[in-house]
Coordinates of C-alpha atoms and ligand atoms in Angstrom, one line a residue:
X267 CA 96.8 96.9 -78.3
X268 CA 94.6 94.6 -76.1
X269 CA 96.3 92.8 -73.2
X270 CA 95.3 89.6 -71.5
X271 CA 92.4 90.0 -69.0
X272 CA 93.4 88.3 -65.8
X273 CA 89.8 88.3 -64.5
X274 CA 88.4 86.3 -67.4
X275 CA 87.4 82.6 -67.0
X276 CA 90.4 80.5 -67.9
X277 CA 90.0 78.7 -71.2
X278 CA 92.8 76.6 -72.6
X279 CA 93.2 74.2 -75.5
X280 CA 95.3 71.3 -76.5
X281 CA 95.6 71.6 -80.3
X282 CA 97.3 68.5 -81.8
X283 CA 97.9 68.0 -85.5
X284 CA 96.8 64.4 -86.2
X285 CA 99.8 63.7 -88.3
X286 CA 101.2 61.0 -86.0
X287 CA 100.4 58.9 -82.9
X288 CA 100.2 60.9 -79.6
X289 CA 103.7 61.0 -78.2
X290 CA 104.8 61.9 -74.7
X291 CA 105.6 65.4 -75.6
X292 CA 102.0 66.0 -76.8
X293 CA 100.5 64.1 -73.9
X294 CA 102.5 66.3 -71.5
X295 CA 101.2 69.5 -73.2
X296 CA 97.7 68.1 -72.8
X297 CA 98.4 67.3 -69.2
X298 CA 99.7 70.8 -68.3
X299 CA 96.7 72.4 -70.1
X300 CA 94.3 70.0 -68.3
X301 CA 95.9 70.7 -64.9
X302 CA 95.9 74.5 -65.4
X303 CA 92.2 74.4 -66.6
X304 CA 91.1 72.3 -63.6
X305 CA 93.0 74.2 -61.0
X306 CA 91.5 77.5 -62.3
X307 CA 88.0 76.1 -62.6
X308 CA 88.3 76.8 -66.3
X309 CA 87.6 75.1 -69.6
X310 CA 89.8 72.5 -71.4
X311 CA 89.3 72.3 -75.1
X312 CA 90.5 69.6 -77.5
X313 CA 91.0 71.0 -81.0
X314 CA 92.2 68.8 -83.8
X315 CA 94.3 70.8 -86.2
X316 CA 93.7 68.9 -89.4
X317 CA 94.0 71.6 -92.1
X318 CA 96.9 69.8 -93.7
X319 CA 94.7 67.2 -95.6
X320 CA 97.6 65.1 -96.9
X321 CA 99.2 64.5 -93.6
X322 CA 96.3 64.4 -91.2
X323 CA 94.9 60.9 -90.6
X324 CA 91.7 59.7 -88.9
X325 CA 93.6 56.9 -87.1
X326 CA 96.0 59.4 -85.5
X327 CA 93.0 61.5 -84.4
X328 CA 91.5 58.4 -82.8
X329 CA 94.9 57.6 -81.1
X330 CA 95.0 61.2 -79.6
X331 CA 91.3 61.1 -78.4
X332 CA 91.8 57.6 -76.9
X333 CA 95.0 58.6 -75.3
X334 CA 93.4 61.6 -73.5
X335 CA 90.5 59.5 -72.4
X336 CA 92.8 56.8 -71.1
X337 CA 94.7 59.5 -69.1
X338 CA 91.4 60.8 -67.8
X339 CA 91.7 64.3 -69.2
X340 CA 88.0 64.9 -69.9
X341 CA 87.7 67.8 -72.4
X342 CA 84.9 70.2 -72.2
X343 CA 84.6 71.0 -75.9
X344 CA 85.9 69.3 -79.1
X345 CA 86.6 70.9 -82.5
X346 CA 88.1 69.8 -85.8
X347 CA 89.5 72.6 -87.9
X348 CA 88.5 70.8 -91.1
X349 CA 84.9 71.5 -90.1
X350 CA 85.5 75.2 -89.7
X351 CA 86.5 76.4 -93.1
X352 CA 83.6 78.8 -93.4
X353 CA 84.9 80.6 -90.3
X354 CA 88.4 81.0 -91.6
X355 CA 87.0 82.1 -94.9
X356 CA 85.1 84.9 -93.3
X357 CA 88.2 86.2 -91.6
X358 CA 90.3 85.9 -94.8
X359 CA 87.8 87.9 -96.7
X360 CA 87.7 90.5 -94.0
X361 CA 91.4 90.8 -93.9
X362 CA 91.6 91.2 -97.6
X363 CA 88.8 93.7 -97.6
X364 CA 90.6 95.8 -95.0
X365 CA 93.9 95.6 -97.0
X366 CA 95.6 93.6 -94.2
X367 CA 96.1 90.6 -96.5
X368 CA 96.1 90.3 -100.3
X369 CA 95.9 87.7 -103.0
X370 CA 99.3 87.4 -104.4
X371 CA 100.1 86.2 -108.0
X372 CA 103.2 84.2 -107.6
X373 CA 105.6 84.4 -110.4
X374 CA 108.9 82.6 -111.1
X375 CA 109.5 78.9 -111.3
X376 CA 106.9 77.0 -109.2
X377 CA 107.5 73.6 -107.7
X378 CA 105.1 70.9 -108.6
X379 CA 101.9 71.3 -106.6
X380 CA 102.5 75.0 -105.8
X381 CA 99.9 77.5 -106.7
X382 CA 100.3 80.5 -108.8
X383 CA 98.0 82.4 -106.3
X384 CA 98.2 82.5 -102.5
X385 CA 97.0 84.8 -99.8
X386 CA 99.7 86.8 -98.1
X387 CA 99.5 88.7 -94.8
X388 CA 100.6 92.3 -95.1
X389 CA 103.3 92.6 -92.5
X390 CA 103.2 96.0 -90.8
X391 CA 106.9 95.4 -90.0
X392 CA 107.0 96.3 -86.3
X393 CA 108.3 95.3 -83.0
X394 CA 106.0 93.0 -81.1
X395 CA 106.3 91.5 -77.6
X396 CA 104.6 88.9 -75.5
X397 CA 104.9 87.8 -72.0
X398 CA 105.6 84.1 -71.5
X399 CA 104.7 82.7 -68.1
X400 CA 107.8 80.5 -68.2
X401 CA 110.3 82.6 -70.1
X402 CA 109.3 86.2 -69.3
X403 CA 109.0 89.0 -71.8
X404 CA 110.0 88.2 -75.3
X405 CA 110.5 90.9 -78.0
X406 CA 110.7 90.4 -81.8
X407 CA 111.1 92.6 -84.8
X408 CA 108.7 91.1 -87.5
X409 CA 110.4 92.8 -90.4
X410 CA 112.3 89.7 -91.3
X411 CA 109.1 87.7 -91.6
X412 CA 108.1 89.6 -94.8
X413 CA 104.6 89.2 -96.1
X414 CA 104.0 85.6 -95.1
X415 CA 101.5 83.3 -96.7
X416 CA 98.3 82.7 -94.5
X417 CA 96.2 80.7 -96.9
X418 CA 96.5 78.8 -100.2
X419 CA 93.0 80.1 -101.1
X420 CA 89.9 81.3 -99.3
X421 CA 89.0 77.7 -98.7
X422 CA 92.4 76.6 -97.7
X423 CA 93.8 78.5 -94.7
X424 CA 97.2 77.7 -93.4
X425 CA 98.3 76.9 -89.9
X426 CA 98.9 80.4 -88.4
X427 CA 95.6 81.8 -89.5
X428 CA 93.5 78.9 -88.4
X429 CA 95.3 78.8 -85.0
X430 CA 94.7 82.5 -84.4
X431 CA 91.1 82.6 -85.5
X432 CA 90.3 79.6 -83.4
X433 CA 92.0 80.9 -80.3
X434 CA 90.1 84.1 -80.7
X435 CA 86.7 82.4 -81.5
X436 CA 87.2 80.0 -78.6
X437 CA 88.2 82.8 -76.3
X438 CA 91.5 81.1 -75.3
X439 CA 93.0 82.9 -72.4
X440 CA 96.3 80.9 -72.0
X441 CA 98.2 79.2 -74.8
X442 CA 100.3 76.4 -73.3
X443 CA 102.3 74.5 -75.9
X444 CA 105.7 73.3 -76.8
X445 CA 108.8 75.4 -77.1
X446 CA 109.0 74.6 -80.9
X447 CA 106.1 77.1 -81.3
X448 CA 107.9 80.1 -79.9
X449 CA 109.1 81.1 -83.4
X450 CA 105.5 80.9 -84.6
X451 CA 104.3 83.3 -82.0
X452 CA 105.3 86.7 -83.6
X453 CA 103.4 85.8 -86.9
X454 CA 100.4 84.8 -84.9
X455 CA 100.5 87.9 -82.8
X456 CA 100.5 90.0 -86.0
X457 CA 97.5 88.2 -87.2
X458 CA 95.8 88.6 -83.8
X459 CA 96.3 92.3 -84.0
X460 CA 94.9 92.4 -87.5
X461 CA 91.6 90.7 -86.6
X462 CA 91.4 92.6 -83.3
X463 CA 91.9 89.6 -81.0
X464 CA 93.1 90.1 -77.5
X465 CA 96.6 88.7 -76.7
X466 CA 96.4 85.6 -74.6
X467 CA 99.1 84.6 -72.0
X468 CA 101.6 82.2 -73.3
X469 CA 103.6 79.4 -71.7
X470 CA 106.1 77.6 -73.9
X471 CA 107.1 74.2 -72.5
X472 CA 110.7 72.9 -72.6
X473 CA 111.6 70.2 -75.0
X474 CA 111.9 66.6 -73.8
X475 CA 115.4 65.3 -74.2
X476 CA 117.1 61.9 -73.9
X477 CA 120.1 61.4 -71.6
X478 CA 122.5 62.6 -74.4
X479 CA 120.4 65.8 -74.6
X480 CA 119.0 64.8 -78.0
X481 CA 115.4 65.6 -78.7
X482 CA 113.0 62.7 -78.1
X483 CA 111.8 61.5 -81.4
X484 CA 110.1 58.5 -82.9
X485 CA 112.9 58.0 -85.4
X486 CA 115.6 57.9 -82.7
X487 CA 113.8 56.4 -79.7
X488 CA 111.1 54.3 -81.3
X489 CA 108.0 53.1 -79.5
X490 CA 109.1 54.6 -76.2
X491 CA 108.0 58.1 -77.3
X492 CA 104.4 57.0 -78.0
X493 CA 101.7 57.1 -75.3
X494 CA 100.2 53.9 -76.7
X495 CA 103.4 52.0 -75.8
X496 CA 102.7 52.6 -72.1
X497 CA 99.0 51.8 -72.5
X498 CA 99.9 48.5 -74.1
X499 CA 102.4 47.7 -71.3
X500 CA 99.6 48.3 -68.8
X501 CA 101.1 51.2 -67.1
X502 CA 98.7 53.1 -64.9
X503 CA 97.3 56.3 -66.3
X504 CA 97.9 58.2 -63.0
X505 CA 101.5 57.0 -63.0
X506 CA 102.1 58.2 -66.6
X507 CA 100.6 61.6 -65.7
X508 CA 102.7 61.9 -62.6
X509 CA 105.8 61.0 -64.6
X510 CA 105.0 63.5 -67.4
X511 CA 104.3 66.3 -64.9
X512 CA 107.9 65.9 -63.7
X513 CA 109.2 66.5 -67.2
X514 CA 109.9 70.1 -66.7
X515 CA 108.1 70.8 -63.4
X516 CA 108.7 70.0 -59.8
X517 CA 106.9 71.0 -56.7
X518 CA 110.0 72.4 -55.0
X519 CA 109.7 69.8 -52.2
X520 CA 110.9 66.1 -52.0
X521 CA 107.5 64.8 -53.0
X522 CA 107.7 62.8 -56.3
X523 CA 104.5 60.7 -56.2
X524 CA 101.3 62.5 -57.0
X525 CA 97.8 61.5 -57.8
X526 CA 96.0 63.4 -60.5
X527 CA 94.1 65.3 -57.9
X528 CA 97.3 66.2 -56.1
X529 CA 98.8 67.4 -59.3
X530 CA 95.7 69.7 -59.9
X531 CA 96.3 71.1 -56.5
X532 CA 100.1 71.5 -56.6
X533 CA 101.0 72.1 -60.2
X534 CA 102.3 75.6 -60.7
X535 CA 102.9 76.7 -64.3
X536 CA 105.3 79.5 -63.2
X537 CA 107.6 76.8 -61.7
X538 CA 108.1 75.1 -65.1
X539 CA 111.8 75.1 -66.0
X540 CA 113.1 76.8 -69.2
X541 CA 115.8 74.2 -70.0
X542 CA 115.1 70.8 -71.6
X543 CA 113.5 68.1 -69.5
X544 CA 115.4 64.8 -69.4
X545 CA 113.4 61.7 -70.1
X546 CA 114.5 58.7 -68.0
X547 CA 112.7 55.4 -68.6
X548 CA 113.9 53.9 -65.4
X549 CA 112.3 56.7 -63.5
X550 CA 109.1 56.1 -65.4
X551 CA 109.1 52.4 -64.2
X552 CA 109.8 53.5 -60.7
X553 CA 106.9 56.0 -60.7
X554 CA 104.6 53.3 -62.0
X555 CA 105.7 50.8 -59.4
X556 CA 105.0 53.4 -56.7
X557 CA 101.5 53.8 -58.0
X558 CA 101.0 50.1 -58.2
X559 CA 101.8 50.0 -54.4
X560 CA 99.1 52.6 -53.8
X561 CA 96.3 50.5 -55.4
X562 CA 93.8 48.7 -53.2
X563 CA 95.2 45.1 -52.5
X564 CA 92.1 43.5 -54.0
X565 CA 92.5 45.4 -57.2
X566 CA 96.2 44.4 -57.5
X567 CA 95.3 40.7 -56.8
X568 CA 92.5 40.8 -59.3
X569 CA 94.7 42.2 -62.1
X570 CA 97.4 39.6 -61.5
X571 CA 94.7 36.9 -61.3
X572 CA 93.3 37.9 -64.7
X573 CA 96.7 37.3 -66.2
X574 CA 97.7 34.3 -64.2
X575 CA 94.5 32.3 -64.8
X576 CA 95.4 32.2 -68.6
X577 CA 98.5 30.1 -67.6
X578 CA 97.7 28.3 -64.5
X579 CA 94.9 26.4 -62.8
X580 CA 94.4 28.8 -59.9
X581 CA 91.8 30.9 -58.0
X582 CA 91.5 34.5 -56.8
X583 CA 91.8 33.6 -53.1
X584 CA 95.2 31.9 -53.6
X585 CA 96.4 35.0 -55.7
X586 CA 95.3 37.3 -52.9
X587 CA 97.7 35.5 -50.7
X588 CA 100.8 35.6 -52.9
X589 CA 100.3 38.8 -54.9
X590 CA 102.9 40.8 -52.8
X591 CA 105.6 38.4 -54.0
X592 CA 104.6 39.0 -57.6
X593 CA 104.3 42.8 -57.1
X594 CA 107.9 42.8 -55.8
X595 CA 109.1 41.6 -59.2
X596 CA 107.2 43.9 -61.5
X597 CA 107.1 47.6 -62.5
X598 CA 103.8 47.3 -64.4
X599 CA 101.0 44.8 -64.8
X600 CA 102.4 44.3 -68.3
X601 CA 105.5 42.7 -66.7
X602 CA 103.4 39.9 -65.3
X603 CA 103.3 38.0 -68.6
X604 CA 107.1 38.4 -68.9
X605 CA 107.8 36.7 -65.6
X606 CA 105.3 34.0 -66.3
X607 CA 106.9 33.3 -69.7
X608 CA 110.3 33.2 -68.0
X609 CA 109.0 30.5 -65.6
X610 CA 109.8 32.7 -62.6
X611 CA 106.6 32.1 -60.7
X612 CA 105.6 28.6 -62.0
X613 CA 106.4 27.1 -58.6
X614 CA 103.6 29.1 -56.9
X615 CA 101.1 27.2 -59.1
X616 CA 102.7 23.7 -59.7
X617 CA 105.2 21.6 -58.0
X618 CA 108.8 22.1 -59.2
X619 CA 110.9 19.4 -61.0
X620 CA 114.6 19.2 -60.1
X621 CA 117.6 16.9 -59.6
X622 CA 118.2 15.8 -56.0
X623 CA 121.8 17.1 -56.1
X624 CA 120.6 20.6 -56.5
X625 CA 119.1 20.5 -53.0
X626 CA 122.6 20.4 -51.4
X627 CA 124.0 23.7 -50.3
X628 CA 127.2 24.5 -52.1
X629 CA 129.2 24.5 -48.9
X630 CA 128.1 21.1 -47.7
X631 CA 129.7 17.8 -48.6
X632 CA 127.1 15.3 -47.4
X633 CA 123.7 15.2 -48.8
X634 CA 122.5 13.1 -45.9
X635 CA 122.9 16.2 -43.7
X636 CA 120.6 18.1 -46.2
X637 CA 118.0 15.4 -45.6
X638 CA 118.3 15.8 -41.9
X639 CA 117.8 19.5 -42.1
X640 CA 114.7 19.1 -44.3
X641 CA 113.2 16.6 -41.9
X642 CA 113.9 18.8 -38.9
X643 CA 112.3 21.8 -40.7
X644 CA 109.3 19.8 -41.7
X645 CA 108.7 18.5 -38.1
X646 CA 109.0 22.0 -36.7
X647 CA 106.5 23.4 -39.3
X648 CA 104.1 20.7 -38.3
X649 CA 103.7 22.5 -35.0
X650 CA 102.2 25.6 -36.6
X651 CA 98.5 25.4 -37.6
X652 CA 97.4 26.1 -41.1
X653 CA 95.7 29.3 -40.0
X654 CA 98.8 30.5 -38.2
X655 CA 101.1 29.7 -41.0
X656 CA 102.5 33.2 -41.3
X657 CA 105.9 34.5 -42.3
X658 CA 106.7 35.5 -38.8
X659 CA 105.6 32.2 -37.2
X660 CA 107.5 30.2 -39.7
X661 CA 110.6 32.2 -39.2
X662 CA 110.2 31.7 -35.4
X663 CA 110.3 27.9 -35.6
X664 CA 113.1 27.7 -38.2
X665 CA 115.5 30.6 -37.7
X666 CA 117.2 29.4 -34.5
X667 CA 117.9 26.0 -36.0
X668 CA 119.2 27.6 -39.3
X669 CA 121.5 30.0 -37.4
X670 CA 123.0 27.1 -35.4
X671 CA 123.4 24.7 -38.3
X672 CA 124.3 27.3 -40.9
X673 CA 121.7 29.4 -42.8
X674 CA 122.8 28.1 -46.3
X675 CA 122.8 24.5 -45.2
X676 CA 119.2 24.7 -43.9
X677 CA 117.5 27.3 -45.9
X678 CA 118.9 26.6 -49.3
X679 CA 117.4 23.0 -49.5
X680 CA 114.1 24.3 -48.2
X681 CA 113.9 27.0 -50.8
X682 CA 114.9 24.6 -53.6
X683 CA 112.4 22.1 -52.4
X684 CA 109.7 24.7 -52.6
X685 CA 110.7 26.5 -55.8
X686 CA 113.1 24.4 -57.7
X687 CA 115.0 27.6 -58.5
X688 CA 118.3 29.1 -57.5
X689 CA 116.8 32.5 -57.3
X690 CA 113.5 33.0 -55.7
X691 CA 111.7 35.1 -53.1
X692 CA 112.5 34.6 -49.5
X693 CA 111.6 31.0 -48.4
X694 CA 109.5 32.1 -45.4
X695 CA 107.3 34.2 -47.7
X696 CA 107.0 31.3 -50.2
X697 CA 106.0 28.9 -47.4
X698 CA 103.4 31.2 -46.1
X699 CA 102.0 31.8 -49.6
X700 CA 101.9 28.1 -50.5
X701 CA 100.3 27.2 -47.1
X702 CA 101.1 24.6 -44.6
X703 CA 99.9 21.5 -46.5
X704 CA 101.7 22.2 -49.8
X705 CA 104.9 23.3 -48.0
X706 CA 105.1 20.1 -46.0
X707 CA 104.3 18.1 -49.1
X708 CA 107.1 19.6 -51.1
X709 CA 109.6 19.1 -48.3
X710 CA 108.6 15.5 -48.1
X711 CA 109.1 15.0 -51.8
X712 CA 112.6 16.5 -51.4
X713 CA 113.4 14.1 -48.6
X714 CA 112.2 11.1 -50.6
X715 CA 114.4 12.2 -53.6
X716 CA 117.5 12.0 -51.3
X717 CA 116.6 8.6 -49.9
Ligands
LIG262 N1 98.9 71.9 -84.0 C1 100.1 72.3 -83.4 C2 100.9 71.1 -83.2 O1 100.4 69.9 -83.2 C3 100.0 73.0 -82.2 C4 99.5 74.5 -82.3 C5 99.4 75.3 -81.1 O2 99.4 74.6 -80.0 O3 99.3 76.4 -81.2 O4 102.1 71.1 -83.0

């Protein structure tokens, strides 16, 4: 029996069946293959396993290819099994010729659509073993598998045959795939031995589970399991890769945020856990937010500007000033529309409308005191120049007064005058973003309302 040759150039493949949209489990398999290929200076192959003609759909293939491109996993070669039938046929003929497979006339009651003739693999009924980089040595007695079907006809190979032939032809050295394929491995090893293929290394990745330890599935968890959901929400591809890498792997340090290049450097397939990996959506949001913060400021401002300009009359230089206040409130760029629709940031772009009574701090009884505070604040702010209108300078001129007169009494009316909202970012930050002129103007309007 041939064993894996550790000195060979690493070649891995991601081999999805296009029977559904690319889900997180599949994308994670692609990621681990990609990382492994790149860190070993090897080859990453994308192979579409579309031998099941009824269930394979072009739209799913497109979704898979687009998903990988969006993630930035450039593949070195691309194949479609439906275009390789001649190759499988050659192997089937050879196996039959050597007595390792046979055409079987099926008798008995056949279900609709079933053939009366199939090609069965002649099981040598033996013990096989393979070494799994995650799970260690696995042994299996193949007797119980009987003579299993490997093709419906010479033109219609089934899954196991096509996988083994392709892995051999493509010289795959490491098979990295989901744990659900462990039970397929013994059949595939028997076929490998029959066609004289070397045995690759295996790594079967743990399942992805929800917090109740149920397998993540489209039926139970809906859109959240599809990669396209995160693309639509404008998640960052590097954040999604980072998050997926942590589904079953960790670096053994406290580091949780990785760029794709760092993952290529630090990922270690041997450190992947055997047990199920728990999917946590809140963590995904957090990881994305951390990656948002790593972007160049101009890029963040630009992304926010592109959304904001559809709703407000604004310009990029203004958005550059206030973007940190928006960044604080979002986990992904996709959230920007949500906070705009909720009216949460309207006040940055237009003057707020409100009743004069809402200017009064809840602990105060006399609204004329509120007016005094507003006026005092306005006059103090006049002393700062437009260029020096920074959060720190604003705080310097207002904070002493606010502490003396009561922070609520002084800062609440200012914040309301600026934003018209009970909940908003810190008033000093709003003032600095709005600029001196607009800040003074809004405080004046509030004073006039009280008069
Ligand atoms: N086509 C199989 C699937 O989508 C994967 C086969 C393999 O990785 O060996 O589940």
